[in-house]
Amino acid sequence: MCGRTACTLNPDDVSRSCRYKRKNGCKKNPKWVKNKDKYYPSHNKAPQSYSPILLNGNHFLNAGNDCPYVSGDDERVLCAMRWGLIPKWFKGGNVDKVNYSMNNARSDTMLEKKSYKIPLQKGQRCVLVVEGFYEWHTSSAGKQPYYIYFPDKDSDEPSSDPEDDQNENQPPTRLITMAGIFEKTLYENEDFYSFTVITVDADPSFSWLHHRMPAVLANDDEIDKWLDYENVPLDKALELIKPKNCLKWHPVSSFVNNSRNHGPECWKEINLDEIKTSTPTKYKQESKSMMQWLSTAKSSPSKQASVEQPSPSKAKHKVTAGAMDRFVKKAKRESHE
């Protein structure tokens, strides 16, 4: 699955990082055609937020006066869309209170659900572009978040040239590109764009972390085929939707767990070995002090009675004694580490 992403680039840098080669060989930055003002950079983007989406420019050839002029030269364009697909038949209400669970679309069942099947048949294929995403590994110790991203460009990939790098001091960021489905719904008398991320069974290299992963489009050729709904039929495009072994990851802190946190601490790498082997000194000192106090209390009959024989009329004392017992057991374990 895919439940959190990160994209910290401003809109212009998103466009520059999505530079593509047109069919005539010329390179071009895709233009923003809608909702540019609704996208905001963040290290921690959750469903219902607006994310940058690549799609075929032909979807906007006759979009009306509220969109910049789009010509046949605009093979790809950018539009900020709300994460969480809103079906075409949605009527009225508040989209933020919609109960549809459509942040992700499973590849194995999406053609069985008309919410996904209908837009796919209409060619409404899109690509989510982000710097990375997060996934949580579940174990007996709890849930550990990881940040996942594309590795640096391999040596066998085309190297950048002056046309690719308009700013030599800041080369374009390599963005993760995920296959998605978008929908356009009339909401408050305007075209409302939303999307879902397609997910697949995890590649063996990734399955230790989670059993599902986004349908990653690994290179520009795959992006082109997925977006070119006029020349690449759906059955051929779906051949691209499969597990990929092309990602890197590192553990991050639980800071990312709260979707209200948007800072760089979300994707900062942490050392799990240091966390597992270190116990706060302050906690150990408090444990020892508590055990010393308990030893003194047990040597005094009056104090012992106050703990072991609480008044029946004061139930909260029983809870306190129970909590004390749990603390003692935990402190003893810590003292033996």
mmCIF file of C-alpha atoms in Angstrom:
data_model
loop_
_atom_site.group_PDB
_atom_site.id
_atom_site.type_symbol
_atom_site.label_atom_id
_atom_site.label_comp_id
_atom_site.label_asym_id
_atom_site.label_seq_id
_atom_site.Cartn_x
_atom_site.Cartn_y
_atom_site.Cartn_z
ATOM 1 C CA MET A 1 0.000 0.000 0.000
ATOM 2 C CA CYS A 2 0.974 3.648 -0.104
ATOM 3 C CA GLY A 3 -0.299 5.919 2.656
ATOM 4 C CA ARG A 4 2.229 8.740 3.008
ATOM 5 C CA THR A 5 4.502 10.472 0.514
ATOM 6 C CA ALA A 6 7.047 13.281 0.494
ATOM 7 C CA CYS A 7 7.493 16.061 -2.038
ATOM 8 C CA THR A 8 9.347 19.158 -0.838
ATOM 9 C CA LEU A 9 9.897 20.807 -4.235
ATOM 10 C CA ASN A 10 8.191 24.046 -5.197
ATOM 11 C CA PRO A 11 5.931 23.832 -8.270
ATOM 12 C CA ASP A 12 8.570 25.133 -10.692
ATOM 13 C CA ASP A 13 11.136 22.595 -9.492
ATOM 14 C CA VAL A 14 8.570 19.816 -9.805
ATOM 15 C CA SER A 15 8.118 20.814 -13.445
ATOM 16 C CA ARG A 16 11.877 20.957 -14.034
ATOM 17 C CA SER A 17 12.347 17.508 -12.462
ATOM 18 C CA CYS A 18 9.618 16.115 -14.742
ATOM 19 C CA ARG A 19 11.403 17.247 -17.910
ATOM 20 C CA TYR A 20 10.698 14.826 -20.728
ATOM 21 C CA LYS A 21 11.653 14.166 -24.335
ATOM 22 C CA ARG A 22 8.852 14.819 -26.781
ATOM 23 C CA LYS A 23 8.239 12.550 -29.754
ATOM 24 C CA ASN A 24 10.134 14.981 -32.000
ATOM 25 C CA GLY A 25 13.222 14.653 -29.796
ATOM 26 C CA CYS A 26 12.995 18.091 -28.168
ATOM 27 C CA LYS A 27 12.932 18.316 -24.381
ATOM 28 C CA LYS A 28 10.314 20.198 -22.462
ATOM 29 C CA ASN A 29 9.202 20.937 -18.914
ATOM 30 C CA PRO A 30 5.527 20.062 -18.456
ATOM 31 C CA LYS A 31 3.396 23.099 -17.664
ATOM 32 C CA TRP A 32 1.026 23.357 -14.745
ATOM 33 C CA VAL A 33 -2.528 23.493 -16.053
ATOM 34 C CA LYS A 34 -4.678 23.361 -12.907
ATOM 35 C CA ASN A 35 -4.609 23.643 -9.098
ATOM 36 C CA LYS A 36 -0.982 24.757 -8.909
ATOM 37 C CA ASP A 37 -1.939 26.929 -5.938
ATOM 38 C CA LYS A 38 -3.446 23.961 -4.063
ATOM 39 C CA TYR A 39 -0.217 21.975 -3.994
ATOM 40 C CA TYR A 40 2.076 22.616 -1.037
ATOM 41 C CA PRO A 41 5.531 21.079 -0.461
ATOM 42 C CA SER A 42 5.795 18.730 2.498
ATOM 43 C CA HIS A 43 7.973 15.946 3.902
ATOM 44 C CA ASN A 44 4.797 14.152 4.983
ATOM 45 C CA LYS A 45 1.810 14.212 2.629
ATOM 46 C CA ALA A 46 -1.250 12.202 3.633
ATOM 47 C CA PRO A 47 -4.451 11.251 1.791
ATOM 48 C CA GLN A 48 -6.776 14.191 1.069
ATOM 49 C CA SER A 49 -3.797 16.456 0.429
ATOM 50 C CA TYR A 50 -2.993 17.729 -3.074
ATOM 51 C CA SER A 51 -0.077 16.137 -4.937
ATOM 52 C CA PRO A 52 1.583 16.829 -8.316
ATOM 53 C CA ILE A 53 0.216 14.562 -11.043
ATOM 54 C CA LEU A 54 1.511 14.009 -14.581
ATOM 55 C CA LEU A 55 -1.016 13.251 -17.298
ATOM 56 C CA ASN A 56 -1.465 13.434 -21.027
ATOM 57 C CA GLY A 57 -2.009 16.994 -22.227
ATOM 58 C CA ASN A 58 -4.895 15.918 -24.446
ATOM 59 C CA HIS A 59 -7.089 15.653 -21.360
ATOM 60 C CA PHE A 60 -6.959 19.460 -21.187
ATOM 61 C CA LEU A 61 -7.169 20.433 -24.862
ATOM 62 C CA ASN A 62 -10.731 21.645 -24.376
ATOM 63 C CA ALA A 63 -10.674 22.289 -20.645
ATOM 64 C CA GLY A 64 -12.115 25.811 -20.795
ATOM 65 C CA ASN A 65 -10.993 29.242 -19.723
ATOM 66 C CA ASP A 66 -9.912 28.204 -16.224
ATOM 67 C CA CYS A 67 -6.842 26.369 -17.601
ATOM 68 C CA PRO A 68 -3.792 27.717 -19.458
ATOM 69 C CA TYR A 69 -3.742 27.144 -23.172
ATOM 70 C CA VAL A 70 -2.769 23.555 -23.993
ATOM 71 C CA SER A 71 -1.667 22.566 -27.484
ATOM 72 C CA GLY A 72 -0.649 19.353 -29.185
ATOM 73 C CA ASP A 73 2.939 20.165 -28.198
ATOM 74 C CA ASP A 74 2.056 19.624 -24.546
ATOM 75 C CA GLU A 75 2.354 15.857 -24.501
ATOM 76 C CA ARG A 76 2.545 15.913 -20.705
ATOM 77 C CA VAL A 77 1.115 18.423 -18.243
ATOM 78 C CA LEU A 78 0.976 18.809 -14.470
ATOM 79 C CA CYS A 79 -2.128 19.113 -12.342
ATOM 80 C CA ALA A 80 -2.402 19.065 -8.556
ATOM 81 C CA MET A 81 -5.015 16.490 -7.582
ATOM 82 C CA ARG A 82 -6.561 15.445 -4.300
ATOM 83 C CA TRP A 83 -5.338 12.082 -3.036
ATOM 84 C CA GLY A 84 -8.284 9.718 -2.695
ATOM 85 C CA LEU A 85 -10.382 9.111 -5.780
ATOM 86 C CA ILE A 86 -13.902 10.568 -5.749
ATOM 87 C CA PRO A 87 -16.207 8.542 -8.050
ATOM 88 C CA LYS A 88 -17.866 10.199 -11.006
ATOM 89 C CA TRP A 89 -21.292 9.637 -9.508
ATOM 90 C CA PHE A 90 -20.506 11.550 -6.296
ATOM 91 C CA LYS A 91 -23.303 14.040 -5.657
ATOM 92 C CA GLY A 92 -23.170 16.979 -3.263
ATOM 93 C CA GLY A 93 -21.899 16.836 0.286
ATOM 94 C CA ASN A 94 -18.379 17.586 1.485
ATOM 95 C CA VAL A 95 -15.566 15.689 -0.267
ATOM 96 C CA ASP A 96 -13.508 15.843 2.927
ATOM 97 C CA LYS A 97 -16.161 13.731 4.653
ATOM 98 C CA VAL A 98 -16.537 11.137 1.920
ATOM 99 C CA ASN A 99 -16.263 7.589 3.292
ATOM 100 C CA TYR A 100 -14.894 6.059 0.087
ATOM 101 C CA SER A 101 -11.619 4.231 0.737
ATOM 102 C CA MET A 102 -9.912 4.909 -2.571
ATOM 103 C CA ASN A 103 -6.395 6.080 -1.726
ATOM 104 C CA ASN A 104 -5.006 2.890 -3.284
ATOM 105 C CA ALA A 105 -6.338 0.649 -6.065
ATOM 106 C CA ARG A 106 -5.274 -2.988 -6.000
ATOM 107 C CA SER A 107 -4.086 -4.026 -9.460
ATOM 108 C CA ASP A 108 -5.635 -7.477 -9.146
ATOM 109 C CA THR A 109 -9.168 -6.198 -8.511
ATOM 110 C CA MET A 110 -9.309 -2.684 -9.982
ATOM 111 C CA LEU A 111 -10.974 -3.841 -13.220
ATOM 112 C CA GLU A 112 -13.734 -5.434 -11.146
ATOM 113 C CA LYS A 113 -14.729 -2.119 -9.558
ATOM 114 C CA LYS A 114 -16.482 0.416 -11.730
ATOM 115 C CA SER A 115 -14.938 3.285 -9.731
ATOM 116 C CA TYR A 116 -11.614 2.323 -11.326
ATOM 117 C CA LYS A 117 -12.677 0.397 -14.420
ATOM 118 C CA ILE A 118 -14.674 3.240 -15.976
ATOM 119 C CA PRO A 119 -11.930 5.894 -15.782
ATOM 120 C CA LEU A 120 -9.341 3.370 -16.985
ATOM 121 C CA GLN A 121 -11.476 2.550 -19.997
ATOM 122 C CA LYS A 122 -11.717 6.286 -20.699
ATOM 123 C CA GLY A 123 -7.928 6.601 -20.677
ATOM 124 C CA GLN A 124 -7.713 8.475 -17.380
ATOM 125 C CA ARG A 125 -4.267 7.158 -16.525
ATOM 126 C CA CYS A 126 -1.930 9.392 -14.543
ATOM 127 C CA VAL A 127 1.405 9.375 -12.744
ATOM 128 C CA LEU A 128 1.998 10.541 -9.175
ATOM 129 C CA VAL A 129 5.414 12.238 -8.881
ATOM 130 C CA VAL A 130 7.011 12.473 -5.424
ATOM 131 C CA GLU A 131 10.468 12.367 -3.910
ATOM 132 C CA GLY A 132 9.619 9.293 -1.869
ATOM 133 C CA PHE A 133 7.042 7.526 0.269
ATOM 134 C CA TYR A 134 6.818 5.883 3.686
ATOM 135 C CA GLU A 135 5.994 2.378 4.783
ATOM 136 C CA TRP A 136 5.775 0.778 8.223
ATOM 137 C CA HIS A 137 7.387 -2.573 9.006
ATOM 138 C CA THR A 138 5.383 -4.508 11.588
ATOM 139 C CA SER A 139 7.144 -6.834 14.029
ATOM 140 C CA SER A 140 6.801 -8.024 17.613
ATOM 141 C CA ALA A 141 8.591 -4.841 18.673
ATOM 142 C CA GLY A 142 5.978 -2.629 17.034
ATOM 143 C CA LYS A 143 5.865 -0.604 13.827
ATOM 144 C CA GLN A 144 9.034 0.919 12.410
ATOM 145 C CA PRO A 145 8.629 3.544 9.637
ATOM 146 C CA TYR A 146 10.903 3.573 6.584
ATOM 147 C CA TYR A 147 11.431 6.176 3.879
ATOM 148 C CA ILE A 148 11.561 4.730 0.337
ATOM 149 C CA TYR A 149 12.991 6.480 -2.720
ATOM 150 C CA PHE A 150 14.719 6.018 -6.062
ATOM 151 C CA PRO A 151 18.502 5.513 -5.838
ATOM 152 C CA ASP A 152 20.773 7.988 -7.576
ATOM 153 C CA LYS A 153 20.854 7.655 -11.337
ATOM 154 C CA ASP A 154 22.750 4.588 -12.512
ATOM 155 C CA SER A 155 25.715 4.970 -14.785
ATOM 156 C CA ASP A 156 23.856 3.320 -17.661
ATOM 157 C CA GLU A 157 21.134 5.966 -17.607
ATOM 158 C CA PRO A 158 21.443 8.998 -19.864
ATOM 159 C CA SER A 159 23.584 11.628 -18.198
ATOM 160 C CA SER A 160 22.249 15.139 -17.772
ATOM 161 C CA ASP A 161 23.193 17.821 -20.256
ATOM 162 C CA PRO A 162 22.886 21.627 -20.246
ATOM 163 C CA GLU A 163 19.370 21.333 -21.623
ATOM 164 C CA ASP A 164 18.374 19.135 -18.688
ATOM 165 C CA ASP A 165 20.090 21.302 -16.080
ATOM 166 C CA GLN A 166 18.816 24.833 -16.237
ATOM 167 C CA ASN A 167 20.374 25.431 -12.824
ATOM 168 C CA GLU A 168 23.846 23.873 -12.686
ATOM 169 C CA ASN A 169 24.054 24.303 -8.916
ATOM 170 C CA GLN A 170 20.850 22.368 -8.342
ATOM 171 C CA PRO A 171 20.319 19.436 -10.707
ATOM 172 C CA PRO A 172 16.773 18.117 -11.102
ATOM 173 C CA THR A 173 15.598 15.808 -8.339
ATOM 174 C CA ARG A 174 14.955 12.230 -9.364
ATOM 175 C CA LEU A 175 11.302 11.701 -8.535
ATOM 176 C CA ILE A 176 9.536 8.404 -7.895
ATOM 177 C CA THR A 177 6.850 7.911 -10.518
ATOM 178 C CA MET A 178 3.821 5.803 -9.576
ATOM 179 C CA ALA A 179 1.036 4.674 -11.872
ATOM 180 C CA GLY A 180 -2.376 5.993 -10.917
ATOM 181 C CA ILE A 181 -5.952 6.564 -12.018
ATOM 182 C CA PHE A 182 -7.642 9.953 -11.941
ATOM 183 C CA GLU A 183 -11.233 11.096 -12.007
ATOM 184 C CA LYS A 184 -12.887 14.415 -12.835
ATOM 185 C CA THR A 185 -16.052 15.130 -10.886
ATOM 186 C CA LEU A 186 -18.304 18.172 -10.839
ATOM 187 C CA TYR A 187 -18.109 19.619 -7.328
ATOM 188 C CA GLU A 188 -19.350 23.067 -6.303
ATOM 189 C CA ASN A 189 -19.812 23.900 -9.993
ATOM 190 C CA GLU A 190 -16.157 23.208 -10.800
ATOM 191 C CA ASP A 191 -14.156 20.302 -12.177
ATOM 192 C CA PHE A 192 -12.754 18.466 -9.180
ATOM 193 C CA TYR A 193 -9.722 16.242 -9.851
ATOM 194 C CA SER A 194 -8.790 13.328 -7.610
ATOM 195 C CA PHE A 195 -6.564 10.256 -7.975
ATOM 196 C CA THR A 196 -5.652 6.883 -6.546
ATOM 197 C CA VAL A 197 -2.307 5.058 -6.525
ATOM 198 C CA ILE A 198 -2.234 1.572 -8.064
ATOM 199 C CA THR A 199 -0.592 -1.046 -5.847
ATOM 200 C CA VAL A 200 0.814 -4.496 -6.608
ATOM 201 C CA ASP A 201 2.192 -7.472 -4.687
ATOM 202 C CA ALA A 202 5.591 -6.517 -3.312
ATOM 203 C CA ASP A 203 8.752 -7.463 -5.155
ATOM 204 C CA PRO A 204 10.808 -10.057 -3.195
ATOM 205 C CA SER A 205 13.392 -7.356 -2.470
ATOM 206 C CA PHE A 206 10.685 -5.273 -0.775
ATOM 207 C CA SER A 207 8.369 -7.913 0.706
ATOM 208 C CA TRP A 208 10.220 -8.052 4.045
ATOM 209 C CA LEU A 209 9.038 -4.490 4.630
ATOM 210 C CA HIS A 210 5.462 -4.804 3.368
ATOM 211 C CA HIS A 211 3.442 -7.232 1.269
ATOM 212 C CA ARG A 212 2.232 -4.461 -1.077
ATOM 213 C CA MET A 213 4.016 -1.698 -2.961
ATOM 214 C CA PRO A 214 3.065 1.084 -5.401
ATOM 215 C CA ALA A 215 3.099 0.282 -9.123
ATOM 216 C CA VAL A 216 6.340 2.099 -9.903
ATOM 217 C CA LEU A 217 7.106 3.228 -13.442
ATOM 218 C CA ALA A 218 10.856 2.783 -13.529
ATOM 219 C CA ASN A 219 11.844 4.953 -16.511
ATOM 220 C CA ASP A 220 10.641 7.547 -18.985
ATOM 221 C CA ASP A 221 9.623 4.963 -21.556
ATOM 222 C CA GLU A 222 7.232 3.336 -19.085
ATOM 223 C CA ILE A 223 5.820 6.740 -18.130
ATOM 224 C CA ASP A 224 5.242 7.543 -21.796
ATOM 225 C CA LYS A 225 3.387 4.276 -22.452
ATOM 226 C CA TRP A 226 1.227 4.595 -19.343
ATOM 227 C CA LEU A 227 0.161 8.163 -20.213
ATOM 228 C CA ASP A 228 -0.308 7.647 -23.962
ATOM 229 C CA TYR A 229 -3.866 6.360 -23.776
ATOM 230 C CA GLU A 230 -4.535 7.168 -27.436
ATOM 231 C CA ASN A 231 -1.786 4.942 -28.844
ATOM 232 C CA VAL A 232 -1.239 2.386 -26.078
ATOM 233 C CA PRO A 233 -4.409 0.387 -25.337
ATOM 234 C CA LEU A 234 -5.285 -0.462 -21.776
ATOM 235 C CA ASP A 235 -4.346 -4.149 -22.021
ATOM 236 C CA LYS A 236 -0.831 -3.190 -23.161
ATOM 237 C CA ALA A 237 -0.492 -0.462 -20.559
ATOM 238 C CA LEU A 238 -1.446 -2.892 -17.799
ATOM 239 C CA GLU A 239 1.630 -4.967 -18.636
ATOM 240 C CA LEU A 240 3.616 -2.188 -16.948
ATOM 241 C CA ILE A 241 1.776 -2.704 -13.672
ATOM 242 C CA LYS A 242 3.971 -5.194 -11.862
ATOM 243 C CA PRO A 243 6.442 -5.377 -8.946
ATOM 244 C CA LYS A 244 9.771 -3.602 -9.499
ATOM 245 C CA ASN A 245 13.173 -3.976 -7.873
ATOM 246 C CA CYS A 246 14.370 -0.384 -8.203
ATOM 247 C CA LEU A 247 13.984 1.231 -4.774
ATOM 248 C CA LYS A 248 16.141 2.122 -1.777
ATOM 249 C CA TRP A 249 15.048 2.804 1.799
ATOM 250 C CA HIS A 250 16.222 3.697 5.282
ATOM 251 C CA PRO A 251 14.581 3.735 8.739
ATOM 252 C CA VAL A 252 13.196 7.001 10.105
ATOM 253 C CA SER A 253 11.836 8.106 13.464
ATOM 254 C CA SER A 254 8.237 7.892 14.626
ATOM 255 C CA PHE A 255 8.038 11.648 14.030
ATOM 256 C CA VAL A 256 6.494 10.814 10.660
ATOM 257 C CA ASN A 257 3.640 8.907 12.296
ATOM 258 C CA ASN A 258 1.791 12.150 12.974
ATOM 259 C CA SER A 259 0.465 13.519 9.683
ATOM 260 C CA ARG A 260 0.607 17.033 11.135
ATOM 261 C CA ASN A 261 4.401 16.877 11.151
ATOM 262 C CA HIS A 262 5.793 18.179 7.865
ATOM 263 C CA GLY A 263 9.456 18.910 8.618
ATOM 264 C CA PRO A 264 12.682 17.225 7.430
ATOM 265 C CA GLU A 265 12.795 15.080 10.587
ATOM 266 C CA CYS A 266 10.216 12.895 8.826
ATOM 267 C CA TRP A 267 12.697 11.465 6.312
ATOM 268 C CA LYS A 268 15.927 11.796 8.313
ATOM 269 C CA GLU A 269 17.707 8.450 8.569
ATOM 270 C CA ILE A 270 18.154 6.930 12.025
ATOM 271 C CA ASN A 271 20.392 4.126 13.309
ATOM 272 C CA LEU A 272 18.234 1.290 14.597
ATOM 273 C CA ASP A 273 21.162 -0.498 16.264
ATOM 274 C CA GLU A 274 21.908 2.528 18.428
ATOM 275 C CA ILE A 275 18.274 2.828 19.450
ATOM 276 C CA LYS A 276 17.994 -0.873 20.362
ATOM 277 C CA THR A 277 21.169 -0.950 22.451
ATOM 278 C CA SER A 278 20.758 2.361 24.273
ATOM 279 C CA THR A 279 18.607 2.795 27.387
ATOM 280 C CA PRO A 280 18.256 6.372 28.670
ATOM 281 C CA THR A 281 20.559 6.932 31.673
ATOM 282 C CA LYS A 282 17.914 9.021 33.373
ATOM 283 C CA TYR A 283 15.433 6.123 33.240
ATOM 284 C CA LYS A 284 17.965 3.685 34.705
ATOM 285 C CA GLN A 285 18.707 6.087 37.570
ATOM 286 C CA GLU A 286 15.005 6.531 38.262
ATOM 287 C CA SER A 287 14.552 2.742 38.260
ATOM 288 C CA LYS A 288 17.354 2.261 40.790
ATOM 289 C CA SER A 289 15.988 5.035 43.014
ATOM 290 C CA MET A 290 12.527 3.503 42.943
ATOM 291 C CA MET A 291 13.885 0.049 43.822
ATOM 292 C CA GLN A 292 15.828 1.513 46.773
ATOM 293 C CA TRP A 293 12.671 3.235 47.997
ATOM 294 C CA LEU A 294 10.698 -0.008 47.680
ATOM 295 C CA SER A 295 13.334 -1.890 49.665
ATOM 296 C CA THR A 296 13.005 0.686 52.452
ATOM 297 C CA ALA A 297 9.203 0.510 52.301
ATOM 298 C CA LYS A 298 9.186 -3.284 52.576
ATOM 299 C CA SER A 299 11.417 -3.140 55.680
ATOM 300 C CA SER A 300 8.806 -0.962 57.416
ATOM 301 C CA PRO A 301 5.612 -2.864 58.462
ATOM 302 C CA SER A 302 3.511 0.289 58.459
ATOM 303 C CA LYS A 303 4.536 1.232 54.897
ATOM 304 C CA GLN A 304 4.129 -2.361 53.763
ATOM 305 C CA ALA A 305 0.579 -2.407 55.069
ATOM 306 C CA SER A 306 -0.222 0.837 53.297
ATOM 307 C CA VAL A 307 0.694 -0.768 50.003
ATOM 308 C CA GLU A 308 -0.570 -4.300 50.453
ATOM 309 C CA GLN A 309 -3.772 -3.526 52.388
ATOM 310 C CA PRO A 310 -5.440 -0.520 50.823
ATOM 311 C CA SER A 311 -8.760 0.668 52.169
ATOM 312 C CA PRO A 312 -11.695 -0.948 50.287
ATOM 313 C CA SER A 313 -13.372 2.456 50.154
ATOM 314 C CA LYS A 314 -10.487 3.921 48.156
ATOM 315 C CA ALA A 315 -10.414 1.937 44.923
ATOM 316 C CA LYS A 316 -7.860 4.236 43.364
ATOM 317 C CA HIS A 317 -5.268 2.978 45.875
ATOM 318 C CA LYS A 318 -5.685 -0.519 44.412
ATOM 319 C CA VAL A 319 -4.937 0.832 40.947
ATOM 320 C CA THR A 320 -1.880 2.631 42.299
ATOM 321 C CA ALA A 321 -0.575 -0.535 43.933
ATOM 322 C CA GLY A 322 -1.124 -2.486 40.706
ATOM 323 C CA ALA A 323 0.716 0.152 38.735
ATOM 324 C CA MET A 324 3.517 0.047 41.310
ATOM 325 C CA ASP A 325 3.845 -3.727 40.888
ATOM 326 C CA ARG A 326 4.136 -3.326 37.140
ATOM 327 C CA PHE A 327 6.792 -0.659 37.564
ATOM 328 C CA VAL A 328 8.780 -2.884 39.936
ATOM 329 C CA LYS A 329 8.808 -5.753 37.440
ATOM 330 C CA LYS A 330 9.888 -3.421 34.649
ATOM 331 C CA ALA A 331 12.576 -1.831 36.816
ATOM 332 C CA LYS A 332 13.978 -5.245 37.757
ATOM 333 C CA ARG A 333 14.246 -6.179 34.093
ATOM 334 C CA GLU A 334 16.060 -2.929 33.326
ATOM 335 C CA SER A 335 18.483 -3.397 36.252
ATOM 336 C CA HIS A 336 19.600 -6.749 34.826
ATOM 337 C CA GLU A 337 20.319 -5.449 31.320
#
